[in-house]
mmCIF file of C-alpha atoms in Angstrom:
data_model
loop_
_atom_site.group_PDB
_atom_site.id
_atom_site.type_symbol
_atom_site.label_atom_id
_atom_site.label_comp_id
_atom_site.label_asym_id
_atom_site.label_seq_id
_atom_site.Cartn_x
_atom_site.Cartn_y
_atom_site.Cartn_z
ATOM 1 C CA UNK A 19 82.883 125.079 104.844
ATOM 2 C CA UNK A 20 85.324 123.622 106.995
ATOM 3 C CA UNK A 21 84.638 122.305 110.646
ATOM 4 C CA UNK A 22 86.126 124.078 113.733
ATOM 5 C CA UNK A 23 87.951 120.823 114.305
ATOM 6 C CA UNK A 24 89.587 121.084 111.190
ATOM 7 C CA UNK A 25 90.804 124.556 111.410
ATOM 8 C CA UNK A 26 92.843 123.781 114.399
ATOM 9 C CA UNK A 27 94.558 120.939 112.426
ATOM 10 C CA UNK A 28 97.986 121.928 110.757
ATOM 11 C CA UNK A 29 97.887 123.674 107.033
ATOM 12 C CA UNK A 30 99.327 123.099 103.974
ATOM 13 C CA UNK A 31 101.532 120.072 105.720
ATOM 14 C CA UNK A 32 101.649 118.004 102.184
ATOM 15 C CA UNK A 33 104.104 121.424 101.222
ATOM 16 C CA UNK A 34 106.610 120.273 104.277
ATOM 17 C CA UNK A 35 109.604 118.029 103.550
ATOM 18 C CA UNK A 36 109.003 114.333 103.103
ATOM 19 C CA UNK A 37 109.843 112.435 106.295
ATOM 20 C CA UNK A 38 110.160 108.324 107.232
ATOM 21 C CA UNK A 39 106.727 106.741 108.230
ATOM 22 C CA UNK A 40 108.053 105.820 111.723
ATOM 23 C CA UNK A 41 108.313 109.367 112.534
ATOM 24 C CA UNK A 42 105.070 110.975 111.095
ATOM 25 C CA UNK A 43 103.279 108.026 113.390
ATOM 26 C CA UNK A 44 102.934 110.909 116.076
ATOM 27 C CA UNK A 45 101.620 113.402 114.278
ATOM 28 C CA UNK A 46 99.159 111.421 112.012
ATOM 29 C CA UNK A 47 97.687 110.471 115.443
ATOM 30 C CA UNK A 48 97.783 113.693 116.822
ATOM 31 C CA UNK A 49 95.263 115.051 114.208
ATOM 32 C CA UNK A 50 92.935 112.377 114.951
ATOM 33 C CA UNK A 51 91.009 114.514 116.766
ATOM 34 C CA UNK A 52 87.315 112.989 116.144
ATOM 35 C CA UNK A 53 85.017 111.005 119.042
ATOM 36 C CA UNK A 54 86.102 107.459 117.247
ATOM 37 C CA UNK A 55 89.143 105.461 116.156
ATOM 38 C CA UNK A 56 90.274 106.756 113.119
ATOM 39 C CA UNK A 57 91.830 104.905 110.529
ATOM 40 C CA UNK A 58 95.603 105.389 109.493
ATOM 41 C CA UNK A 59 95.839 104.993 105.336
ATOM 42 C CA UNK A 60 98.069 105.714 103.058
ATOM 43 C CA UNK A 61 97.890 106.986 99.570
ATOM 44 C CA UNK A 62 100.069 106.005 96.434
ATOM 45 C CA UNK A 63 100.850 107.598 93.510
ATOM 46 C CA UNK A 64 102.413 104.969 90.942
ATOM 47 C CA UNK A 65 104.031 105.507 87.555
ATOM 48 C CA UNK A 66 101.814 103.312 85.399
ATOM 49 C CA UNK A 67 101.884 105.282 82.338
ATOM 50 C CA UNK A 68 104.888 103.387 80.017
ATOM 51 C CA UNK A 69 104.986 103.853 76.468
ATOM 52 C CA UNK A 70 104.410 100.874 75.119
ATOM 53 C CA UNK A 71 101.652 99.023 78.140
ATOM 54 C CA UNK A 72 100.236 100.166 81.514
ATOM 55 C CA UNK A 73 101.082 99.157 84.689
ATOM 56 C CA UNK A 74 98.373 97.723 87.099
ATOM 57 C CA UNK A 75 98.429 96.369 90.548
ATOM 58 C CA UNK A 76 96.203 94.131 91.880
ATOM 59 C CA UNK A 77 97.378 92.059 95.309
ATOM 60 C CA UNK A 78 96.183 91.249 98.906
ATOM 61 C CA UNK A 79 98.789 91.491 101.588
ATOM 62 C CA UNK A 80 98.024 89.910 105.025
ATOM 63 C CA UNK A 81 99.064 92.870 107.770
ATOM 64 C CA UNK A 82 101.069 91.361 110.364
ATOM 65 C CA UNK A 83 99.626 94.042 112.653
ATOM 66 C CA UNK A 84 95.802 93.312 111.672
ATOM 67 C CA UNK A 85 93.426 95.843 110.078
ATOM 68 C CA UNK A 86 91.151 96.826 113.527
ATOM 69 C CA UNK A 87 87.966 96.068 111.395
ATOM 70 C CA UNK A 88 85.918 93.230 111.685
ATOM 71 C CA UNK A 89 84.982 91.840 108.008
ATOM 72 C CA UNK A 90 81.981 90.542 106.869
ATOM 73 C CA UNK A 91 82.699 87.451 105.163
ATOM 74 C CA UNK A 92 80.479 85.069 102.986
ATOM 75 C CA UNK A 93 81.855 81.863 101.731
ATOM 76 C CA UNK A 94 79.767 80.120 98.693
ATOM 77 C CA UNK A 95 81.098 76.647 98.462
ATOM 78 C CA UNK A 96 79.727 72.753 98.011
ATOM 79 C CA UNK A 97 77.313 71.646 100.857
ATOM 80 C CA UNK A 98 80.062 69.061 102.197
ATOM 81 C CA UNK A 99 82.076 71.771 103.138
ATOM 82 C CA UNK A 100 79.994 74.214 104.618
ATOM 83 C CA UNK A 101 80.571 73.410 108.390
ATOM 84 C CA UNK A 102 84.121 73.971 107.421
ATOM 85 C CA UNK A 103 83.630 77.621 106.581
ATOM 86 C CA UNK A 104 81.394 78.133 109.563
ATOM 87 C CA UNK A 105 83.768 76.784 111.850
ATOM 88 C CA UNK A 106 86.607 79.126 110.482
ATOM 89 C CA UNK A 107 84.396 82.150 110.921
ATOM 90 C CA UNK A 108 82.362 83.003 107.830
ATOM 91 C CA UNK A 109 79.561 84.849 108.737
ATOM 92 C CA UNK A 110 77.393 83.917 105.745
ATOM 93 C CA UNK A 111 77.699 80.279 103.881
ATOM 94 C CA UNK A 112 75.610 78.783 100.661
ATOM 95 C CA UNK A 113 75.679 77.109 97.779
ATOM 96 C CA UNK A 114 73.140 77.375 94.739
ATOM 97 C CA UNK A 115 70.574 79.457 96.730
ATOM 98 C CA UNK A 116 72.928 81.616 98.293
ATOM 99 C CA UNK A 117 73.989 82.587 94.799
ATOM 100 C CA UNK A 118 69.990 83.165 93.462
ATOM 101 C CA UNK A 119 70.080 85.676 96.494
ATOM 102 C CA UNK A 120 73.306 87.534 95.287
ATOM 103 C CA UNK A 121 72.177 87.396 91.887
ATOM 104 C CA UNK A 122 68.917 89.944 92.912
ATOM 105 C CA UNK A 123 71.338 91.720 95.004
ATOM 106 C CA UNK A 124 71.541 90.515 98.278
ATOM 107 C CA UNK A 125 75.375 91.429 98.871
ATOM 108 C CA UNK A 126 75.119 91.913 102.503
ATOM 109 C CA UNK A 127 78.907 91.183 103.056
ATOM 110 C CA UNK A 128 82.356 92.928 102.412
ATOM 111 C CA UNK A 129 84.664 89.945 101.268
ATOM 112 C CA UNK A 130 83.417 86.510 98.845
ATOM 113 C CA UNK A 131 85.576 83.552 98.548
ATOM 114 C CA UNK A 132 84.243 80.614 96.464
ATOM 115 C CA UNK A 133 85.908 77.309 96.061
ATOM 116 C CA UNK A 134 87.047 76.639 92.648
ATOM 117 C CA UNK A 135 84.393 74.074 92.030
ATOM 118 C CA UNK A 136 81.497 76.792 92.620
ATOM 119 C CA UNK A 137 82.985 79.353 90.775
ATOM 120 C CA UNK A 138 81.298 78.282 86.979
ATOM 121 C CA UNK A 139 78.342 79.103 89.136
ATOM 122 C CA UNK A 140 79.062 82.436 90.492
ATOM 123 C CA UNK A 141 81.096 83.772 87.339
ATOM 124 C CA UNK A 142 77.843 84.063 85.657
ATOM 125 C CA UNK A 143 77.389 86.839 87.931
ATOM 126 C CA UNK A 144 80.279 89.198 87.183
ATOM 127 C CA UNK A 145 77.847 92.713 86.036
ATOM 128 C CA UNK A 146 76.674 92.048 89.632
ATOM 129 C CA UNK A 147 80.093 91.162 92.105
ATOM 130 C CA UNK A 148 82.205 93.271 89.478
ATOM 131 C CA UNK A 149 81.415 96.585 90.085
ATOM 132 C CA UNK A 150 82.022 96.132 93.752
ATOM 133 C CA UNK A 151 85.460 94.759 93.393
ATOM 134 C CA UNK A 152 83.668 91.338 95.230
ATOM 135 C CA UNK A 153 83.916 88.956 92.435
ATOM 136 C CA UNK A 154 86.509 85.918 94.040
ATOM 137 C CA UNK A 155 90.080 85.885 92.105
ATOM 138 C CA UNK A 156 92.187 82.879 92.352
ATOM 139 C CA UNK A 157 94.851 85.581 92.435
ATOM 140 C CA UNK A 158 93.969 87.164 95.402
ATOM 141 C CA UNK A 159 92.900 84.438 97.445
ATOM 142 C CA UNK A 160 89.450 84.015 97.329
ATOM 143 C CA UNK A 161 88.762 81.233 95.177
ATOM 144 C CA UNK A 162 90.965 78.356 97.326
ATOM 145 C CA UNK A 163 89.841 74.329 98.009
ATOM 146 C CA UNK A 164 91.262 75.660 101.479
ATOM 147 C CA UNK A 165 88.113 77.500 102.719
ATOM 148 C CA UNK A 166 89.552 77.700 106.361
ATOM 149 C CA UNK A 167 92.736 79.491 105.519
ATOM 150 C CA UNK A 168 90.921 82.016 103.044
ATOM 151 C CA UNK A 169 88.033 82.800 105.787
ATOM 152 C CA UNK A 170 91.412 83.734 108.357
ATOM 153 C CA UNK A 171 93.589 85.809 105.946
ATOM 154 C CA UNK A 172 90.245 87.375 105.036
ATOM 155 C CA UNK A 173 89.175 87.891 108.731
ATOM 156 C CA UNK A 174 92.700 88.424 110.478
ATOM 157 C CA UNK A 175 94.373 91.314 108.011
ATOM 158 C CA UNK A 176 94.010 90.928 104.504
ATOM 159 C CA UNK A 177 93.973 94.049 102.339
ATOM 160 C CA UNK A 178 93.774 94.630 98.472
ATOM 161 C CA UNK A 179 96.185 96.900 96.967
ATOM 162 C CA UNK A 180 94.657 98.036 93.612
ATOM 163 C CA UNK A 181 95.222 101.013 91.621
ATOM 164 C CA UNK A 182 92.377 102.885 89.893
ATOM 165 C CA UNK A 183 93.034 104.796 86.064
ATOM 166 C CA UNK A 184 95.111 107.347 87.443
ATOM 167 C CA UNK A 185 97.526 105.154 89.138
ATOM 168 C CA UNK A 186 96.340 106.337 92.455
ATOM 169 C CA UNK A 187 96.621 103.610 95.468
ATOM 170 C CA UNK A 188 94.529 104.069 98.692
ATOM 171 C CA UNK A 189 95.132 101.467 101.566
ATOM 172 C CA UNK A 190 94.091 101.572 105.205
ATOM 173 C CA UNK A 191 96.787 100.343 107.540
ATOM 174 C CA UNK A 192 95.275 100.227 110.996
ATOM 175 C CA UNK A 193 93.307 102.393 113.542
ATOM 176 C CA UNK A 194 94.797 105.238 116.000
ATOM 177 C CA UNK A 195 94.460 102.923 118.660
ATOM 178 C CA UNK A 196 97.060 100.781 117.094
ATOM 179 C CA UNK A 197 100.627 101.061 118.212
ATOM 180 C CA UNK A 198 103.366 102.581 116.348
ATOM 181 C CA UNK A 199 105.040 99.460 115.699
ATOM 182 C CA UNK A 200 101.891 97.891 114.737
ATOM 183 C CA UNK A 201 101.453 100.603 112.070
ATOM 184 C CA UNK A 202 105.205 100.091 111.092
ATOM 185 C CA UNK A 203 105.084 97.040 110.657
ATOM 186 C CA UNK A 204 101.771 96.867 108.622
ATOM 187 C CA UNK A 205 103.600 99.760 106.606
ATOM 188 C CA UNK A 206 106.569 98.178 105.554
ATOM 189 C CA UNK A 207 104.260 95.176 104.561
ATOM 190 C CA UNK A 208 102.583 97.197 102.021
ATOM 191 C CA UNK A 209 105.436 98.479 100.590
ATOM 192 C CA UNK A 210 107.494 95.004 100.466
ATOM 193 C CA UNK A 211 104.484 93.688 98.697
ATOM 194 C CA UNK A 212 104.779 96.801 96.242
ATOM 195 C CA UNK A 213 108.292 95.434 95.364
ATOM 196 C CA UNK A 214 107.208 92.256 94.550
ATOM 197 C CA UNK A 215 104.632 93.655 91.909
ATOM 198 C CA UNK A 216 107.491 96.292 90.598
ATOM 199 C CA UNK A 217 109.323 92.914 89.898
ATOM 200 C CA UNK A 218 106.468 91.409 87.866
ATOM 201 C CA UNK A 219 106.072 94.162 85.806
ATOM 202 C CA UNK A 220 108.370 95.337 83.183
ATOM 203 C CA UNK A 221 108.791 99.493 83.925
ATOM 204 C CA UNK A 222 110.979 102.043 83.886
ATOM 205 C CA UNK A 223 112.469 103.852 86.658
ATOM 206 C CA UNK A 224 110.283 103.669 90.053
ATOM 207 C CA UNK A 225 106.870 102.291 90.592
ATOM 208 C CA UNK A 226 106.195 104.562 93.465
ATOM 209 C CA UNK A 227 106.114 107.915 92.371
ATOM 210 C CA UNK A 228 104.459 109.864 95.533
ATOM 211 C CA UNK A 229 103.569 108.393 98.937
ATOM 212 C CA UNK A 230 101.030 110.017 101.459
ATOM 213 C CA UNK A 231 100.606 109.335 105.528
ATOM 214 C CA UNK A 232 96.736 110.709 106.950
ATOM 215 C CA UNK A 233 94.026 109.145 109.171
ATOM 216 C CA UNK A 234 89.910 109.320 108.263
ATOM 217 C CA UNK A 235 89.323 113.661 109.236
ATOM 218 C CA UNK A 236 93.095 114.493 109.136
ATOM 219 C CA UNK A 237 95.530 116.343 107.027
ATOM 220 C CA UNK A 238 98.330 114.529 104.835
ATOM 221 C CA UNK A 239 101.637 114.326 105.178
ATOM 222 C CA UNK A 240 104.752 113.551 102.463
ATOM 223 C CA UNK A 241 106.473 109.894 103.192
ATOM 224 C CA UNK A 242 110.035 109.573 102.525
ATOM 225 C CA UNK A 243 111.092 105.799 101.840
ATOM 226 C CA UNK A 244 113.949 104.510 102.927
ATOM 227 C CA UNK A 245 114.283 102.851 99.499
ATOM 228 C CA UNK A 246 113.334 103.220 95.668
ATOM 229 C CA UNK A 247 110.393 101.499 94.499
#
């Protein structure tokens, strides 16, 4: 049963015409109508079915506007470098015991980066870190000799686009609190990093097959971009 805060939200706004991000700002906002900061996300609908392979994205972007959360990060790495990840900000930093304790499930953080030289170690624990999408990826970041500029992209903005079976893409892109053209601007990084990955894979026609605007307890609204993806 829906809330009386919900019933005095729009209805049925996914039926209304798709319009440009910078103008459904406003009224994203204006149905954030709980007691705390609501996030603004936005939902993807990608054409990953081809005939002959599937199409799967898997990136980070850094938002140039920030995320408005404050990340739990956990650094395992050799001992000589461990004042190095303290001092850019990790919040949790080991090295062989630190791993024993993730191994019986001690995964009291939200983001892992490993240096490469620790990561024979911590591979061995992939039925653990997998199924929470906190296993480190060279790809993505998180396994780097440069501990101090992994623990900032991972603390100042860094998000993970990845698409589940369906080819559906969720990604938060800031709070209400934000301003619009911190929202714009963390928008149009998303989608110039879903470019990119259109140009690494080989598809046909557009990547981006439906795009959604909403916050946390809001309603959703059609995006029109200003270009094909």
């Amino acid at each position: 049963m829906s809330s009386k805060r919900f019933n005095k939200l729009p209805e049925n706004t996914s039926n209304l015409p798709a319009e440009g991000f910078e103008k459904l700002i406003t009224e994203v906002k204006k149905n954030c109508t709980t007691k705390f900061d609501e996030s603004v996300d936005l939902s993807f609908q990608i054409n990953n079915k081809q005939k002959k392979t599937e199409v799967n994205i898997r990136t980070v972007v850094n938002l140039p506007g920030g995320t408005g959360k404050n990340v739990k990060v956990a650094v395992v790495c050799e001992d000589n470098k461990s004042q190095e990840a303290k001092d850019a900000g990790a919040d949790i930093v080991g090295s062989d015991e630190f791993i024993e304790k993730i191994k019986s499930g001690e995964l009291n953080f939200e983001k892992l980066i490993c240096t490469p030289g620790m990561m024979i170690k911590l591979s061995k624990l992939g039925k653990v870190l997998g199924p929470k999408g906190l296993m480190p990826n060279p790809k993505l970041g998180s396994v780097s000799e440069n501990i101090k500029e992994a623990v900032k992209n991972a603390k100042s903005g860094q998000v993970e686009i990845r698409n589940d079976k369906d080819g559906n893409i969720g990604v938060s892109i800031g709070k209400k609190s934000f301003k619009d053209d911190q929202l714009l601007k963390n928008f149009n990084a998303i989608l110039d990093s879903l470019e990119k990955e259109k140009s690494n894979n080989t598809l046909k026609g557009d990547l981006i097959k439906n795009t959604f605007a909403t916050s946390t307890m809001g309603v959703s609204y059609k995006v029109k971009l200003g270009k094909a993806i």
